[in-house]
Amino acid sequence: MDSFNRWIWSMAAVFVVLVATTGAEVIDLRWVVASDYTLWTSSLAQRVITINDMFPGPLINATTNDVVKVNVFNKLDEPVLFTWNGIQQRLNSWQDGVSGTNCAIQPGTNWTYAFVVKDQIGSFSYFPSINYQKLTGGFGPIRVNNRIVINVPFPKPEAEFDLLIGDWFFSDYKVVRPGLGVSVDVPDMILMNGKAPYGYSKSISHESFNVTKGKTYRFRVSNVGTTLSFNFRIQKHKMVLVETEGSYTNQIMLDSLDVHVGQSYSVLVTADQDDSDYYIAATPKLLNTTDDSPLVAKGVLHYANSGSSVGVSPPSGPDPWDIEFSVNQARSIKWNLTAGAARPNPQGTFNVSNVTLSETIILHGSEANISGLYRYAVNNVSYLAPDTPLKLADYFVNGSGVYQLGDFPIQSVKETASFGVSVVGATHKGWHEIVFQNDLLSMDSWHLDGYGFYVVGFGDGEWTIGSRSTYNLYDPVVRSTVQVYPKGWTAVYVFLDNPGMWNLRSQHLKNWYLGEELYVRVHDDDPNPAKENAPPENLLLCGMFGEPMAPSSAPEPQSGA
Ligand SMILES: *[C@@H]1O[C@H](CO)[C@@H](O)[C@H](O)[C@H]1NC(C)=O
Ligand SMILES: *[C@@H]1O[C@H](CO)[C@@H](O)[C@H](O)[C@H]1NC(C)=O
Ligand SMILES: *[C@@H]1O[C@H](CO)[C@@H](O)[C@H](O)[C@H]1NC(C)=O
Ligand SMILES: *[C@@H]1O[C@H](CO)[C@@H](O)[C@H](O)[C@H]1NC(C)=O
Ligand SMILES: *[C@@H]1O[C@H](CO)[C@@H](O)[C@H](O)[C@H]1NC(C)=O
Ligand SMILES: *[C@@H]1O[C@H](CO)[C@@H](O)[C@H](O)[C@H]1NC(C)=O
Ligand SMILES: *[C@@H]1O[C@H](CO)[C@@H](O)[C@H](O)[C@H]1NC(C)=O
Ligand SMILES: *[C@@H]1O[C@H](CO)[C@@H](O)[C@H](O)[C@H]1NC(C)=O
Ligand SMILES: *[C@@H]1O[C@H](CO)[C@@H](O)[C@H](O)[C@H]1NC(C)=O
Ligand SMILES: *[C@@H]1O[C@H](CO)[C@@H](O)[C@H](O)[C@H]1NC(C)=O
């Protein structure tokens, strides 16, 4: 407990030095997280998680290297944590907002996240990370804009629109949570920016965007759902793909785009059709639907001089069961090697053809039956969150009594399914190859906090060493969430240059909640404190380090914003 005591005594002396970065700003946000009713029709209402009375939550609009402070007031009746999906939290896993890095913010209290969006650009989202709350809202968009001095690789669009699309259940998270089981959960609806599809209700409005003929717009599309991948398209309009989760991509022209759970993309759309109204649609993958199903998200692209409303049918898209279409599209999404990036890769180049791999990690995501309990597992280990966040245990007591490095099998599947506190110790500054193997019949998607994946390959069946010959090592796109097709594999490279305790998880909420996750501990023996941030001044303690803070009498904010 030595370092813990030292830390307690030094708290009074702690001060934060923000490295002055030219032009960087401090974005100070105050969020009141609560739950409120939203109407789907004049008679169908449901409680959702709101932030400052908004559902979805407000945009975080930052620029590379800005400091973002979010003072979260928890007015829910249970603990909450927010995670910043794709924001890398350089040297700062203290702000990551998952159960392994932070004690939860208790009801009736507030806590301030403070982080720098260091060397990043792009489109991301945030959402609640514990207690299955994401099922019922609390999500919102994040933009990280280029600094003025860094060129954006396309002309400035007329306007930018955040478009959060996700599947939705009419059941409350608290009702669903205890009964999660083997049954297949088919969502009830797909929402666009928190709104039901066009035509679902006569009295409640759908999502709509106004455009002017001849102008080009940037849509930042995120899948904030829990279960379904979707195909996104705009009637009669082509899209130019330009960015995904912080990488400028090769600018390919698309009729439609598959977006998997937890992913974000930017597309440019030019209003080059007759003045009219057009459907913006998202249809689920691996599911049969009809045009009028609420599982087809429908919004409207409204031209300024349009005199007509949309027709009966949304535009048709690819066969939802055509995996080959989806895989081919995924393979065609590459990094634009000539577009400026906020930060080149550590070799100073963007290709990974000559990197030396220090380790290969093979992760099987599957269902498991542990003493009659239905769970999800990675290599047959179902993650069980300890009371003490791993990051606190790591910092104060070197993990002792909370997790044990070396327990988790990184290349094999345990013969018997079990619960475990899975933490993989990984070489700092090593290149790692991670193979995600999907043993399920459904789509999966994987996300690593703290990093971007270099997405080098997709394939069918079991990955083998021979699969490497199919990799794209020349211009793999770099992103933080990658899909894994049913009974298939996805391979990524990752360069572990960001010390910390990082969550590696399925973005599918049920899989995640029931154990399909682990942590990667990237440790640097060098005690130089400049390497990894010290714990923040407002660090919350819980588990073996103390009780969670009792509800405090923090002054109540007057309003949102
Ligand atoms: C976001 O921030 C940028 C840079 O400060 C600004 O130009 C833009 O208008 C902001 N957008 C929104 C929607 O607030
Ligand atoms: C809670 O909010 C108050 C005022 O709004 C602020 O001064 C305080 O730092 C916040 N507490 C934490 C732990 O962030
Ligand atoms: C979009 O256009 C419609 C009518 O053309 C108008 O009623 C509405 O206010 C406009 N919305 C915005 C956000 O400009
Ligand atoms: C890459 O970005 C540059 C601008 O930096 C652009 O001119 C070029 O067309 C892009 N290349 C591809 C293949 O999209
Ligand atoms: C989906 O529809 C197709 C064609 O209409 C049909 O062949 C297939 O059996 C359906 N699949 C399921 C799972 O219902
Ligand atoms: C990839 O990068 C290496 C240096 O790491 C360079 O030698 C090689 O030419 C690059 N390959 C291509 C195809 O650009
Ligand atoms: C990269 O690897 C290729 C083949 O593996 C090799 O021929 C080439 O010399 C390497 N380039 C560099 C810059 O190391
Ligand atoms: C799960 O395992 C229990 C025994 O521990 C068994 O009784 C039960 O049938 C199993 N359930 C499934 C769905 O395989
Ligand atoms: C911390 O634990 C690791 C193994 O988990 C061990 O290798 C290391 O020596 C320990 N460090 C200290 C300072 O005890
Ligand atoms: C995972 O564990 C279960 C028993 O708990 C076992 O039946 C199954 O074969 C294991 N999976 C693999 C791939 O070994």
XYZ file of C-alpha atoms and ligand atoms in Angstrom:
701
model
C 0.000 0.000 0.000
C 3.092 2.183 -0.046
C 2.559 4.028 -3.254
C -1.120 4.414 -2.408
C -0.238 6.198 0.842
C 2.378 8.318 -0.840
C -0.200 9.342 -3.382
C -2.746 10.312 -0.713
C -0.154 12.517 1.014
C 0.980 14.133 -2.178
C -2.505 15.006 -3.373
C -2.421 18.451 -1.848
C 0.657 19.195 -3.884
C -0.659 17.902 -7.167
C -1.007 20.449 -9.871
C -1.811 19.997 -13.487
C 0.483 21.347 -16.119
C -1.238 21.668 -19.440
C 1.346 21.763 -22.140
C 0.644 24.958 -23.987
C -0.100 24.017 -27.559
C -0.495 26.700 -30.144
C -4.133 27.516 -30.640
C -5.458 24.719 -28.438
C -8.584 25.606 -26.555
C -10.267 24.367 -23.427
C -13.782 23.133 -24.109
C -15.709 23.241 -20.860
C -18.889 21.199 -20.826
C -21.463 20.655 -18.130
C -23.660 17.628 -18.609
C -26.727 16.711 -16.627
C -27.442 13.047 -17.201
C -31.030 12.116 -16.498
C -33.851 10.029 -17.822
C -36.925 11.411 -19.475
C -39.800 10.366 -21.697
C -39.611 10.577 -25.446
C -42.558 10.031 -27.753
C -42.470 7.642 -30.693
C -46.113 8.265 -31.573
C -48.669 10.417 -29.825
C -49.473 7.474 -27.592
C -46.240 5.474 -27.437
C -43.699 6.907 -25.036
C -40.536 5.493 -23.506
C -37.930 6.597 -21.000
C -34.528 7.382 -22.515
C -31.237 8.573 -21.026
C -30.794 12.253 -21.812
C -27.871 14.649 -21.508
C -28.925 18.253 -20.869
C -32.439 17.169 -21.847
C -31.173 16.011 -25.229
C -31.478 12.614 -26.858
C -29.077 11.874 -28.497
C -26.664 13.848 -26.329
C -24.934 17.072 -27.398
C -22.103 17.258 -29.912
C -18.559 17.484 -28.598
C -16.981 19.708 -31.242
C -13.227 19.796 -30.681
C -10.114 20.569 -32.697
C -6.882 18.539 -32.600
C -5.039 19.082 -29.291
C -7.942 20.843 -27.552
C -8.551 20.086 -23.905
C -12.042 18.690 -23.314
C -13.559 18.917 -19.847
C -16.902 17.281 -19.204
C -18.426 17.800 -15.783
C -20.984 14.999 -15.523
C -23.849 15.393 -13.043
C -25.434 12.016 -12.516
C -29.174 12.394 -11.977
C -29.893 8.760 -12.783
C -30.704 6.409 -9.951
C -27.630 4.282 -10.603
C -23.891 4.779 -11.240
C -22.758 5.912 -14.675
C -19.530 6.127 -16.705
C -19.013 7.561 -20.172
C -16.438 6.301 -22.625
C -15.127 8.284 -25.606
C -15.178 5.737 -28.372
C -12.065 6.240 -30.504
C -10.543 9.121 -28.553
C -7.100 7.776 -27.777
C -6.485 9.373 -24.373
C -2.736 9.511 -24.963
C -0.840 8.558 -21.774
C -4.112 9.030 -19.967
C -6.185 5.879 -19.517
C -7.409 7.553 -16.301
C -10.058 9.335 -18.387
C -11.165 6.388 -20.497
C -14.410 5.850 -18.613
C -14.735 2.064 -18.562
C -15.079 -0.215 -15.540
C -11.392 -1.184 -15.662
C -10.117 2.389 -15.543
C -12.561 4.433 -13.468
C -14.773 4.140 -10.413
C -18.329 4.888 -11.437
C -19.925 8.278 -10.891
C -22.498 7.648 -8.168
C -26.090 8.909 -8.393
C -26.453 12.428 -7.064
C -22.764 13.247 -7.575
C -20.717 14.852 -10.315
C -17.286 14.150 -11.734
C -15.225 15.957 -14.327
C -13.430 14.181 -17.153
C -10.479 16.155 -18.540
C -8.561 14.974 -21.570
C -6.657 16.231 -24.594
C -7.700 15.102 -28.085
C -4.025 14.761 -28.858
C -2.901 14.387 -32.460
C -6.318 13.201 -33.619
C -8.898 14.217 -36.189
C -12.134 12.539 -37.203
C -15.608 11.351 -36.312
C -16.409 9.430 -33.151
C -19.153 8.865 -30.594
C -19.509 8.583 -26.848
C -21.818 6.414 -24.770
C -22.396 5.020 -21.275
C -20.128 2.021 -20.676
C -21.633 0.214 -17.687
C -24.904 -1.281 -16.465
C -26.318 -1.864 -19.973
C -27.351 1.792 -20.079
C -26.373 2.279 -23.714
C -29.511 0.312 -24.594
C -31.561 3.287 -23.492
C -29.515 6.243 -24.770
C -26.814 8.495 -23.368
C -24.898 8.435 -26.638
C -23.812 11.365 -28.775
C -21.418 12.532 -31.498
C -17.791 13.689 -31.260
C -16.024 15.648 -33.983
C -12.328 16.382 -33.896
C -11.598 19.018 -36.531
C -8.278 19.599 -38.238
C -6.207 22.458 -36.932
C -6.296 25.411 -39.339
C -2.716 24.725 -40.469
C -3.444 21.115 -41.453
C -5.187 20.707 -44.805
C -8.354 18.671 -45.085
C -8.080 16.511 -48.220
C -11.304 17.761 -49.840
C -13.001 21.137 -50.393
C -14.818 22.608 -47.420
C -18.387 21.315 -47.481
C -21.364 23.663 -47.289
C -22.306 22.128 -43.929
C -21.647 19.092 -41.753
C -24.300 16.837 -40.275
C -23.894 14.332 -37.455
C -26.013 11.302 -38.134
C -26.290 8.783 -35.321
C -28.108 5.659 -36.387
C -28.779 2.672 -34.198
C -31.114 -0.162 -33.441
C -33.517 0.338 -30.573
C -35.576 -1.731 -28.155
C -38.843 -0.638 -26.602
C -37.840 -2.391 -23.368
C -35.955 -0.495 -20.703
C -32.379 -1.507 -19.910
C -33.265 -2.269 -16.322
C -35.931 -4.694 -17.446
C -33.771 -6.378 -20.084
C -30.535 -6.542 -18.072
C -31.334 -9.291 -15.573
C -32.935 -11.571 -18.153
C -30.265 -11.538 -20.855
C -29.996 -15.025 -22.179
C -29.700 -17.344 -25.068
C -32.692 -15.911 -26.915
C -31.943 -13.905 -30.044
C -32.857 -10.301 -29.456
C -34.334 -8.592 -32.492
C -34.599 -4.831 -32.001
C -37.928 -3.058 -32.467
C -36.798 -0.092 -34.534
C -33.810 1.704 -36.022
C -33.517 5.352 -35.028
C -31.893 8.293 -36.817
C -30.661 10.903 -34.398
C -33.130 9.570 -31.856
C -36.088 9.798 -34.211
C -38.397 7.066 -35.450
C -38.522 6.356 -39.188
C -40.353 8.638 -41.618
C -44.007 7.657 -41.666
C -43.910 5.871 -38.298
C -46.041 8.534 -36.665
C -48.196 11.256 -38.150
C -47.671 13.606 -35.247
C -43.991 13.068 -34.345
C -41.323 14.293 -36.723
C -38.683 12.184 -38.417
C -35.076 13.250 -39.088
C -34.586 15.642 -41.988
C -31.696 17.656 -43.440
C -32.086 20.748 -45.614
C -29.757 21.082 -48.582
C -29.340 23.447 -51.510
C -28.989 22.136 -55.033
C -25.382 22.167 -56.190
C -23.830 22.182 -52.724
C -21.815 19.397 -51.053
C -22.376 18.221 -47.480
C -20.419 16.079 -45.059
C -22.397 13.448 -43.178
C -20.692 11.933 -40.142
C -22.482 8.619 -39.781
C -22.075 6.516 -36.635
C -23.638 3.219 -35.643
C -24.661 3.856 -32.034
C -26.782 0.719 -31.815
C -26.216 -2.362 -29.742
C -26.826 -5.271 -32.087
C -27.292 -4.674 -35.807
C -24.949 -3.645 -38.588
C -26.700 -1.525 -41.208
C -26.385 -0.483 -44.829
C -26.600 3.295 -45.261
C -27.703 5.029 -48.475
C -29.338 8.145 -49.854
C -31.886 7.801 -52.619
C -30.485 8.734 -56.064
C -27.321 10.187 -54.504
C -23.774 8.895 -54.596
C -21.515 9.258 -51.587
C -17.790 9.847 -51.523
C -16.159 8.125 -48.592
C -13.560 10.408 -47.000
C -12.881 9.478 -43.406
C -13.326 6.759 -40.835
C -12.643 7.060 -37.109
C -9.728 9.405 -37.511
C -8.190 8.388 -40.838
C -8.709 10.053 -44.171
C -9.497 7.248 -46.579
C -9.065 6.796 -50.299
C -11.960 8.756 -51.739
C -14.153 6.095 -53.254
C -17.599 6.656 -54.721
C -20.309 4.519 -53.137
C -24.005 3.793 -53.623
C -24.267 2.475 -50.089
C -22.076 1.901 -47.058
C -22.092 -0.828 -44.411
C -21.621 0.536 -40.903
C -21.091 -1.895 -38.034
C -21.822 -1.427 -34.353
C -19.549 1.240 -32.863
C -18.137 2.479 -36.176
C -18.112 5.991 -37.642
C -17.603 7.266 -41.208
C -17.666 10.572 -43.050
C -19.161 10.724 -46.529
C -19.560 13.699 -48.863
C -22.906 14.029 -50.602
C -23.543 16.535 -53.381
C -27.106 17.704 -53.886
C -26.970 17.081 -57.612
C -30.511 15.847 -58.271
C -33.779 17.630 -59.064
C -35.273 19.792 -56.328
C -37.251 17.246 -54.356
C -37.189 15.161 -51.180
C -35.153 11.954 -51.011
C -34.909 9.140 -48.503
C -31.923 8.698 -46.264
C -32.151 5.037 -45.305
C -30.409 2.446 -43.171
C -31.415 -1.187 -43.431
C -30.211 -3.936 -41.105
C -27.700 -6.549 -42.263
C -28.401 -10.264 -41.812
C -32.103 -9.655 -41.298
C -35.089 -9.707 -43.644
C -37.206 -6.583 -43.479
C -39.898 -4.949 -45.551
C -39.760 -1.290 -46.649
C -42.392 -0.240 -44.136
C -40.750 -2.007 -41.207
C -39.594 0.253 -38.353
C -36.328 -1.683 -38.673
C -35.665 0.367 -41.798
C -34.424 3.750 -40.587
C -35.787 6.526 -42.788
C -34.931 10.196 -42.806
C -35.291 12.839 -45.477
C -32.868 14.834 -47.583
C -34.904 17.952 -48.296
C -33.877 20.288 -51.144
C -34.560 23.953 -50.425
C -36.905 24.340 -53.390
C -38.499 20.935 -53.121
C -42.200 20.829 -53.742
C -42.733 17.115 -53.297
C -42.330 14.701 -50.437
C -40.578 11.332 -50.587
C -42.201 8.439 -52.432
C -43.464 5.213 -50.960
C -40.340 3.103 -51.021
C -36.877 3.831 -49.731
C -34.066 3.018 -52.171
C -33.233 -0.652 -52.402
C -29.788 -1.767 -51.348
C -27.607 -4.847 -51.457
C -28.982 -8.184 -50.278
C -28.617 -8.014 -46.480
C -27.262 -11.576 -46.494
C -24.585 -10.890 -49.103
C -21.474 -11.102 -46.944
C -19.242 -10.996 -49.984
C -20.548 -7.529 -50.887
C -19.741 -6.344 -47.395
C -16.276 -7.934 -47.239
C -15.349 -6.578 -50.659
C -16.394 -3.109 -49.629
C -14.428 -3.421 -46.388
C -11.319 -4.475 -48.330
C -11.685 -1.490 -50.651
C -11.523 1.017 -47.782
C -7.887 2.070 -47.506
C -5.781 4.770 -45.992
C -5.092 7.738 -48.263
C -1.317 7.783 -48.120
C -1.026 11.302 -49.478
C -3.643 12.973 -47.290
C -2.085 14.731 -44.333
C -2.641 13.017 -41.015
C -2.506 14.520 -37.574
C 0.312 12.123 -36.787
C 2.261 9.765 -39.032
C 2.819 6.263 -37.802
C 5.876 5.634 -35.644
C 8.032 4.654 -38.594
C 7.244 7.972 -40.194
C 5.464 6.098 -42.967
C 1.921 4.899 -43.391
C 2.535 1.356 -44.611
C 3.276 -1.559 -42.334
C 5.001 -3.834 -44.826
C 8.303 -3.831 -42.982
C 7.314 -3.872 -39.353
C 8.626 -6.576 -37.050
C 5.837 -8.215 -35.091
C 6.602 -8.822 -31.444
C 3.521 -10.917 -30.746
C 0.419 -12.486 -32.257
C -2.766 -12.553 -30.218
C -5.656 -14.726 -31.392
C -9.018 -13.980 -29.826
C -12.067 -16.176 -30.286
C -15.337 -14.476 -29.455
C -18.003 -17.021 -28.550
C -20.960 -17.885 -26.407
C -20.318 -19.867 -23.259
C -22.285 -21.786 -20.682
C -20.702 -21.379 -17.267
C -22.454 -23.442 -14.611
C -25.716 -22.917 -16.408
C -25.199 -19.168 -16.895
C -25.408 -17.895 -20.469
C -22.361 -15.733 -21.180
C -20.032 -14.492 -23.920
C -16.338 -15.233 -23.732
C -12.964 -14.564 -25.297
C -10.919 -17.749 -25.647
C -13.487 -19.307 -23.308
C -12.867 -16.762 -20.554
C -15.812 -14.550 -19.692
C -14.688 -11.249 -18.203
C -15.934 -10.486 -14.727
C -15.313 -6.881 -13.668
C -13.678 -6.721 -10.238
C -14.861 -4.142 -7.680
C -11.531 -2.343 -7.946
C -10.757 -0.828 -11.339
C -7.686 -2.484 -12.856
C -6.000 0.847 -13.455
C -6.156 1.762 -9.769
C -4.893 -1.659 -8.748
C -2.094 -1.394 -11.293
C -0.997 2.037 -10.117
C -1.191 1.530 -6.382
C -0.456 -2.151 -5.756
C 0.903 -3.503 -9.041
C -2.349 -5.372 -9.664
C -1.985 -7.501 -6.581
C -5.215 -9.049 -5.360
C -7.149 -7.820 -8.412
C -5.662 -9.360 -11.534
C -2.846 -11.676 -12.481
C -0.876 -11.228 -15.687
C -0.284 -14.420 -17.615
C -3.578 -16.071 -16.715
C -5.244 -15.259 -19.995
C -4.473 -17.586 -22.944
C -3.502 -15.254 -25.795
C -3.357 -17.816 -28.563
C -5.572 -20.661 -27.499
C -9.049 -21.388 -26.235
C -9.445 -22.818 -22.742
C -10.973 -26.270 -22.740
C -13.475 -25.246 -20.124
C -15.307 -21.980 -20.058
C -14.748 -19.917 -16.926
C -14.985 -16.440 -15.493
C -11.815 -14.408 -15.218
C -10.270 -10.973 -14.887
C -8.496 -11.069 -18.227
C -5.494 -8.759 -18.528
C -2.857 -9.226 -21.208
C 0.553 -7.732 -20.553
C 1.945 -6.341 -23.787
C 5.307 -4.965 -24.833
C 5.401 -1.200 -24.918
C 6.264 0.023 -28.404
C 5.884 -3.403 -29.914
C 3.950 -4.119 -33.078
C 1.254 -6.670 -32.345
C -0.867 -8.706 -34.666
C -4.352 -9.360 -33.335
C -6.601 -11.896 -35.025
C -10.279 -11.719 -34.136
C -12.029 -14.985 -34.755
C -15.822 -14.936 -34.689
C -17.248 -18.280 -33.559
C -20.771 -16.840 -33.666
C -23.360 -16.959 -36.417
C -23.955 -13.236 -35.969
C -21.823 -10.192 -36.799
C -19.372 -8.998 -34.202
C -17.246 -5.883 -33.955
C -14.178 -5.264 -31.822
C -12.765 -2.085 -30.395
C -9.528 -1.200 -28.620
C -9.361 1.945 -26.507
C -6.151 3.987 -26.697
C -5.212 3.019 -30.250
C -6.096 2.652 -33.876
C -6.024 -0.747 -35.566
C -4.274 -1.121 -38.904
C -6.894 -3.301 -40.578
C -4.840 -5.729 -42.665
C -7.246 -8.525 -43.557
C -10.631 -10.227 -43.510
C -11.327 -13.878 -44.201
C -13.638 -16.840 -43.893
C -13.315 -19.726 -41.460
C -10.265 -20.264 -39.278
C -7.299 -17.948 -39.614
C -4.002 -19.709 -40.299
C -0.455 -18.477 -40.745
C -1.077 -18.822 -44.461
C -3.839 -16.202 -44.198
C -1.096 -13.604 -43.884
C -0.388 -13.855 -47.587
C -3.746 -12.137 -48.187
C -2.998 -9.107 -45.970
C -2.930 -5.564 -47.266
C 0.212 -4.184 -45.634
C 0.617 -1.319 -48.042
C -2.242 1.042 -47.183
C -4.440 -0.512 -44.483
C -6.954 1.903 -43.040
C -6.443 2.806 -39.382
C -9.545 2.799 -37.193
C -10.599 1.853 -33.688
C -13.555 -0.468 -34.346
C -13.425 -3.349 -36.791
C -16.119 -5.800 -37.827
C -15.736 -9.577 -37.783
C -18.053 -11.564 -40.035
C -19.948 -14.645 -38.815
C -17.588 -17.654 -38.648
C -14.841 -15.472 -40.088
C -11.694 -13.646 -38.990
C -10.328 -10.128 -39.103
C -6.639 -9.348 -38.639
C -5.192 -6.058 -37.439
C -1.799 -4.672 -36.514
C -1.428 -2.302 -33.619
C 1.620 -0.391 -32.399
C 1.462 -0.202 -28.625
C 3.036 3.189 -27.978
C 0.425 4.410 -25.491
C 1.089 3.068 -21.992
C -2.002 2.440 -19.873
C -4.752 -0.042 -19.131
C -6.832 -0.392 -22.271
C -10.191 -2.015 -22.851
C -10.473 -4.458 -25.768
C -14.126 -5.324 -26.262
C -16.970 -6.432 -28.417
C -19.037 -3.371 -29.321
C -22.173 -5.518 -29.363
C -23.728 -4.535 -26.079
C -25.015 -7.929 -24.998
C -21.705 -9.634 -25.832
C -19.764 -6.929 -24.005
C -21.990 -6.904 -20.937
C -21.914 -10.695 -20.675
C -18.125 -10.951 -20.766
C -16.696 -10.566 -24.284
C -13.912 -8.192 -23.285
C -10.445 -8.033 -21.791
C -7.809 -5.452 -20.988
C -4.384 -4.855 -22.461
C -1.860 -3.506 -19.992
C 0.798 -1.583 -21.861
C 3.496 -0.876 -19.373
C 6.639 1.163 -19.575
C 9.231 0.403 -16.893
C 10.744 3.843 -17.278
C 9.613 5.738 -14.172
C 9.842 9.076 -15.972
C 6.434 10.533 -15.122
C 6.255 12.327 -18.448
C 5.566 8.905 -19.968
C 2.161 8.355 -18.456
C -0.036 10.898 -16.722
C -0.344 10.840 -12.952
C -3.842 10.132 -11.672
C -6.076 13.190 -11.882
C -6.620 15.335 -8.839
C -10.275 14.309 -8.635
C -9.525 10.559 -8.876
C -12.415 8.543 -7.455
C -11.611 5.633 -5.167
C -13.611 2.459 -4.762
C -13.233 -1.277 -4.235
C -10.171 -2.111 -2.123
C -9.218 1.577 -1.916
C -12.387 2.805 -0.283
C -16.079 3.163 -0.674
C -17.474 4.919 -3.702
C -18.103 8.547 -2.839
C -21.350 9.119 -0.989
C -23.794 11.426 -2.750
C -22.372 14.907 -2.274
C -24.073 18.237 -2.181
C -22.489 19.497 -5.370
C -24.195 22.662 -6.517
C -26.911 21.876 -9.004
C -26.473 23.326 -12.438
C -29.203 25.761 -13.411
C -29.598 24.519 -16.940
C -27.874 22.490 -19.622
C -24.831 23.614 -21.628
C -16.975 23.377 -34.400
O -15.761 24.039 -34.160
C -15.221 24.642 -35.325
C -13.846 25.161 -34.972
O -13.890 25.950 -33.851
C -16.163 25.713 -35.827
O -15.657 26.280 -36.997
C -17.513 25.087 -36.116
O -18.438 26.079 -36.468
C -18.038 24.345 -34.903
N -19.217 23.598 -35.305
C -20.281 23.476 -34.509
C -21.426 22.717 -35.048
O -20.328 23.971 -33.415
C -18.580 19.082 -9.359
O -19.061 20.320 -9.857
C -18.492 21.457 -9.193
C -19.164 22.746 -9.641
O -19.969 22.644 -10.727
C -17.024 21.504 -9.485
O -16.440 22.615 -8.833
C -16.383 20.231 -8.987
O -15.021 20.208 -9.352
C -17.068 19.021 -9.595
N -16.543 17.819 -8.957
C -15.781 16.933 -9.579
C -15.318 15.776 -8.764
O -15.461 17.030 -10.750
C -35.906 23.134 -43.716
O -36.822 23.512 -44.719
C -38.173 23.538 -44.290
C -39.072 23.885 -45.451
O -38.447 23.892 -46.655
C -38.341 24.553 -43.175
O -39.663 24.504 -42.700
C -37.388 24.212 -42.048
O -37.442 25.208 -41.057
C -35.962 24.105 -42.541
N -35.142 23.614 -41.463
C -33.957 24.119 -41.188
C -33.221 23.490 -40.039
O -33.464 25.025 -41.814
C -5.919 11.504 -51.194
O -5.994 12.830 -50.706
C -5.612 13.806 -51.666
C -5.629 15.156 -50.987
O -4.684 15.183 -49.961
C -6.587 13.773 -52.800
O -6.223 14.746 -53.752
C -6.555 12.410 -53.436
O -7.517 12.316 -54.444
C -6.812 11.338 -52.405
N -6.541 10.040 -52.995
C -7.444 9.082 -53.092
C -7.026 7.815 -53.689
O -8.573 9.218 -52.660
C -34.802 -13.937 -46.099
O -35.399 -13.746 -47.351
C -34.893 -14.590 -48.358
C -35.461 -14.186 -49.706
O -36.679 -13.571 -49.570
C -35.195 -16.042 -48.010
O -34.667 -16.892 -48.992
C -34.572 -16.364 -46.668
O -34.934 -17.651 -46.275
C -34.995 -15.370 -45.612
N -34.181 -15.601 -44.431
C -34.659 -15.660 -43.217
C -33.692 -15.929 -42.112
O -35.829 -15.456 -42.979
C 6.566 0.725 -47.282
O 7.433 1.306 -46.339
C 8.772 0.892 -46.452
C 9.580 1.496 -45.334
O 9.093 1.012 -44.116
C 9.302 1.300 -47.813
O 10.622 0.862 -47.941
C 8.454 0.657 -48.882
O 8.843 1.126 -50.139
C 6.995 1.030 -48.689
N 6.213 0.236 -49.616
C 5.458 0.769 -50.512
C 4.748 -0.170 -51.416
O 5.307 1.975 -50.583
C 10.976 -4.373 -46.720
O 10.736 -5.759 -46.875
C 11.048 -6.226 -48.174
C 10.590 -7.689 -48.292
O 10.176 -8.198 -47.087
C 12.534 -6.082 -48.398
O 12.850 -6.532 -49.693
C 12.904 -4.621 -48.275
O 14.297 -4.469 -48.343
C 12.432 -4.063 -46.940
N 12.629 -2.617 -46.957
C 13.153 -1.943 -45.948
C 13.241 -0.459 -46.124
O 13.496 -2.490 -44.920
C -25.582 -25.222 -19.483
O -24.934 -26.059 -18.549
C -25.802 -26.675 -17.612
C -24.948 -27.500 -16.658
O -24.051 -26.651 -15.980
C -26.788 -27.565 -18.342
O -27.695 -28.105 -17.409
C -27.537 -26.759 -19.377
O -28.355 -27.601 -20.156
C -26.592 -26.017 -20.294
N -27.343 -25.137 -21.157
C -27.158 -25.065 -22.464
C -28.014 -24.100 -23.224
O -26.326 -25.742 -23.039
C 4.499 -6.215 -10.750
O 3.913 -7.427 -11.196
C 4.565 -8.023 -12.300
C 3.818 -9.284 -12.667
O 2.465 -9.099 -12.657
C 6.005 -8.353 -11.942
O 6.631 -8.856 -13.088
C 6.691 -7.095 -11.471
O 7.988 -7.417 -11.018
C 5.941 -6.438 -10.334
N 6.551 -5.174 -10.026
C 6.771 -4.780 -8.776
C 7.410 -3.447 -8.626
O 6.460 -5.467 -7.824
C -15.074 -23.981 -24.133
O -15.532 -24.595 -22.945
C -16.589 -25.551 -23.087
C -16.946 -26.106 -21.737
O -17.100 -25.126 -20.799
C -16.188 -26.644 -24.002
O -17.281 -27.496 -24.218
C -15.727 -26.080 -25.318
O -15.248 -27.105 -26.140
C -14.615 -25.053 -25.096
N -14.273 -24.470 -26.380
C -13.168 -24.824 -27.046
C -13.000 -24.214 -28.399
O -12.327 -25.548 -26.560
